[in-house]
mmCIF file of C-alpha atoms in Angstrom:
data_model
loop_
_atom_site.group_PDB
_atom_site.id
_atom_site.type_symbol
_atom_site.label_atom_id
_atom_site.label_comp_id
_atom_site.label_asym_id
_atom_site.label_seq_id
_atom_site.Cartn_x
_atom_site.Cartn_y
_atom_site.Cartn_z
ATOM 1 C CA ARG A 1 135.294 116.023 92.356
ATOM 2 C CA SER A 2 139.240 115.467 92.933
ATOM 3 C CA GLY A 3 140.996 119.150 94.458
ATOM 4 C CA SER A 4 139.544 122.224 91.914
ATOM 5 C CA SER A 5 138.967 119.429 88.899
ATOM 6 C CA PRO A 6 135.732 120.329 87.680
ATOM 7 C CA ILE A 7 135.361 116.756 86.422
ATOM 8 C CA SER A 8 133.516 113.987 89.372
ATOM 9 C CA ILE A 9 135.204 110.983 89.519
ATOM 10 C CA PRO A 10 132.908 108.197 90.272
ATOM 11 C CA GLY A 11 132.600 106.582 93.539
ATOM 12 C CA HIS A 12 134.561 109.120 95.438
ATOM 13 C CA VAL A 13 132.670 110.999 98.359
ATOM 14 C CA ILE A 14 132.029 114.586 97.583
ATOM 15 C CA GLN A 15 130.341 115.794 100.414
ATOM 16 C CA THR A 16 130.024 114.417 103.891
ATOM 17 C CA VAL A 17 127.359 115.687 106.630
ATOM 18 C CA TYR A 18 126.848 114.488 110.573
ATOM 19 C CA ALA A 19 123.752 114.730 112.730
ATOM 20 C CA THR A 20 124.038 113.314 116.548
ATOM 21 C CA GLN A 21 120.982 112.806 118.960
ATOM 22 C CA ALA A 22 121.721 112.338 122.776
ATOM 23 C CA GLY A 23 118.068 113.230 124.387
ATOM 24 C CA GLN A 24 115.753 110.146 125.022
ATOM 25 C CA GLU A 25 112.836 110.317 122.888
ATOM 26 C CA THR A 26 109.764 107.889 122.758
ATOM 27 C CA THR A 27 106.310 106.899 121.376
ATOM 28 C CA THR A 28 103.861 104.278 121.923
ATOM 29 C CA SER A 29 102.554 104.926 118.406
ATOM 30 C CA THR A 30 101.718 101.873 115.999
ATOM 31 C CA SER A 31 102.857 104.914 112.910
ATOM 32 C CA PHE A 32 106.226 105.984 112.287
ATOM 33 C CA VAL A 33 106.907 109.359 113.980
ATOM 34 C CA ASN A 34 109.473 111.153 113.430
ATOM 35 C CA THR A 35 113.112 111.948 115.851
ATOM 36 C CA SER A 36 114.408 114.753 116.264
ATOM 37 C CA LEU A 37 117.654 112.741 114.668
ATOM 38 C CA ALA A 38 117.410 114.483 111.182
ATOM 39 C CA ALA A 39 120.827 115.639 108.439
ATOM 40 C CA THR A 40 120.159 117.981 105.634
ATOM 41 C CA ILE A 41 122.438 117.669 102.625
ATOM 42 C CA THR A 42 122.144 119.530 99.104
ATOM 43 C CA PRO A 43 123.360 117.378 96.700
ATOM 44 C CA THR A 44 125.905 119.163 93.817
ATOM 45 C CA SER A 45 124.451 116.917 91.082
ATOM 46 C CA ALA A 46 121.236 115.509 90.089
ATOM 47 C CA SER A 47 122.834 112.427 89.127
ATOM 48 C CA ASN A 48 125.281 111.190 92.370
ATOM 49 C CA LYS A 49 123.813 109.408 95.347
ATOM 50 C CA ILE A 50 123.314 109.957 98.756
ATOM 51 C CA LEU A 51 124.610 106.946 101.017
ATOM 52 C CA VAL A 52 122.816 107.921 104.678
ATOM 53 C CA LEU A 53 124.935 105.629 107.838
ATOM 54 C CA ALA A 54 122.534 105.498 110.571
ATOM 55 C CA ASN A 55 122.772 103.874 113.966
ATOM 56 C CA VAL A 56 120.108 104.216 116.773
ATOM 57 C CA ASN A 57 119.393 102.767 119.790
ATOM 58 C CA MET A 58 116.411 101.583 120.069
ATOM 59 C CA TYR A 59 114.602 100.100 123.525
ATOM 60 C CA CYS A 60 111.500 98.130 124.326
ATOM 61 C CA ASP A 61 109.643 98.205 127.644
ATOM 62 C CA THR A 62 107.187 95.887 126.019
ATOM 63 C CA ASN A 63 107.744 91.556 126.749
ATOM 64 C CA ASN A 64 106.387 90.008 123.255
ATOM 65 C CA GLU A 65 106.568 93.631 120.959
ATOM 66 C CA HIS A 66 108.671 94.758 119.013
ATOM 67 C CA SER A 67 110.531 98.922 118.065
ATOM 68 C CA VAL A 68 111.177 100.075 114.799
ATOM 69 C CA CYS A 69 112.999 102.317 113.354
ATOM 70 C CA THR A 70 113.650 103.690 109.766
ATOM 71 C CA VAL A 71 114.956 106.621 108.025
ATOM 72 C CA TYR A 72 112.698 108.930 105.454
ATOM 73 C CA ARG A 73 113.842 110.595 103.020
ATOM 74 C CA GLY A 74 112.453 114.364 104.274
ATOM 75 C CA ASN A 75 109.927 113.146 107.271
ATOM 76 C CA ILE A 76 107.167 110.833 107.514
ATOM 77 C CA SER A 77 105.477 112.389 104.805
ATOM 78 C CA GLY A 78 108.038 111.894 102.205
ATOM 79 C CA THR A 79 109.348 108.381 101.199
ATOM 80 C CA ASN A 80 110.632 105.231 103.280
ATOM 81 C CA ILE A 81 114.096 104.508 102.143
ATOM 82 C CA GLY A 82 113.620 101.857 104.717
ATOM 83 C CA ASN A 83 112.126 97.939 104.410
ATOM 84 C CA GLY A 84 108.407 99.291 104.205
ATOM 85 C CA THR A 85 106.496 98.538 108.279
ATOM 86 C CA TRP A 86 109.687 96.737 109.514
ATOM 87 C CA GLY A 87 111.828 99.624 108.657
ATOM 88 C CA ILE A 88 116.101 99.627 109.182
ATOM 89 C CA GLY A 89 115.084 97.279 112.401
ATOM 90 C CA GLY A 90 114.591 97.582 115.519
ATOM 91 C CA SER A 91 114.244 95.554 118.934
ATOM 92 C CA TYR A 92 112.252 92.727 120.122
ATOM 93 C CA ALA A 93 111.371 92.411 123.637
ATOM 94 C CA GLY A 94 110.933 88.411 124.428
ATOM 95 C CA ALA A 95 110.906 87.937 127.909
ATOM 96 C CA SER A 96 111.662 90.807 129.282
ATOM 97 C CA PRO A 97 112.260 94.396 127.858
ATOM 98 C CA VAL A 98 115.072 94.964 125.539
ATOM 99 C CA LYS A 99 117.677 97.007 124.384
ATOM 100 C CA ASN A 100 119.350 97.234 120.895
ATOM 101 C CA ASN A 101 121.339 99.554 118.454
ATOM 102 C CA VAL A 102 119.907 99.292 115.016
ATOM 103 C CA SER A 103 122.600 100.185 111.689
ATOM 104 C CA CYS A 104 122.137 100.783 108.585
ATOM 105 C CA ALA A 105 124.119 102.219 105.457
ATOM 106 C CA ILE A 106 121.139 102.464 102.019
ATOM 107 C CA LEU A 107 122.952 104.114 99.164
ATOM 108 C CA ASP A 108 119.347 106.540 97.834
ATOM 109 C CA SER A 109 119.285 108.629 94.997
ATOM 110 C CA PRO A 110 116.839 111.147 95.099
ATOM 111 C CA SER A 111 117.648 112.523 91.504
ATOM 112 C CA THR A 112 117.841 116.161 92.262
ATOM 113 C CA THR A 113 120.345 119.194 93.270
ATOM 114 C CA ALA A 114 117.478 120.078 96.018
ATOM 115 C CA ALA A 115 118.424 120.355 99.849
ATOM 116 C CA GLN A 116 117.151 116.704 101.343
ATOM 117 C CA THR A 117 117.045 116.056 104.612
ATOM 118 C CA TYR A 118 116.844 112.279 106.057
ATOM 119 C CA THR A 119 115.015 111.853 109.226
ATOM 120 C CA VAL A 120 114.860 108.614 111.482
ATOM 121 C CA ALA A 121 111.678 107.559 113.022
ATOM 122 C CA MET A 122 110.453 105.053 115.115
ATOM 123 C CA ARG A 123 107.104 103.263 116.079
ATOM 124 C CA ARG A 124 106.089 100.408 118.134
ATOM 125 C CA ASN A 125 104.755 96.656 116.449
ATOM 126 C CA GLY A 126 102.105 95.856 119.819
ATOM 127 C CA SER A 127 99.682 97.010 121.419
ATOM 128 C CA ALA A 128 101.206 98.496 125.128
ATOM 129 C CA ALA A 129 104.833 99.181 124.716
ATOM 130 C CA SER A 130 106.630 102.248 125.077
ATOM 131 C CA VAL A 131 109.068 102.363 122.484
ATOM 132 C CA TYR A 132 112.413 105.043 122.746
ATOM 133 C CA ILE A 133 115.253 105.813 121.161
ATOM 134 C CA ASN A 134 118.753 106.816 123.908
ATOM 135 C CA VAL A 135 116.750 105.230 126.922
ATOM 136 C CA ASN A 136 120.108 105.318 129.159
ATOM 137 C CA GLY A 137 121.777 108.646 127.556
ATOM 138 C CA GLU A 138 123.061 106.792 124.653
ATOM 139 C CA ARG A 139 124.200 109.025 121.341
ATOM 140 C CA SER A 140 122.258 108.541 118.020
ATOM 141 C CA THR A 141 124.031 109.218 114.816
ATOM 142 C CA ILE A 142 123.268 109.894 111.152
ATOM 143 C CA VAL A 143 125.832 110.304 108.969
ATOM 144 C CA LEU A 144 124.993 111.364 104.891
ATOM 145 C CA GLN A 145 127.672 110.981 101.683
ATOM 146 C CA GLU A 146 127.009 112.394 98.858
ATOM 147 C CA ILE A 147 128.814 110.044 96.626
ATOM 148 C CA ALA A 148 129.673 111.075 92.571
ATOM 149 C CA VAL A 149 128.716 109.002 89.851
#
């Protein structure tokens, strides 16, 4: 919408929601687990899209293993909007532990005007690793924008 006009202008941002998380979180699970990095947006029209922008600081502490993160609509019981088991990315500890910044931009279609929560989840891929977000006090973020259609 433009100003007080009831007409939506396709491609315009209707609203923006931002969340940040600075605390360290860790898991040894090989299945995705929720993190506390999440944000909720209530679309004004069921036909509008939600642009999900996430920036997650990942760390894997074991050689030859991966940390993986993704974004779910809802939580791990909901819809994985990343690329299946490999999510939106992660970090690979080849010869030594490694830290990576993982970012994504996903245009989602929740097709509802009910409140939608988007949650970052993480897991390990391997047999021994502990994986982390924000291992050294970094700040991970998620931004949700409703886009008019």
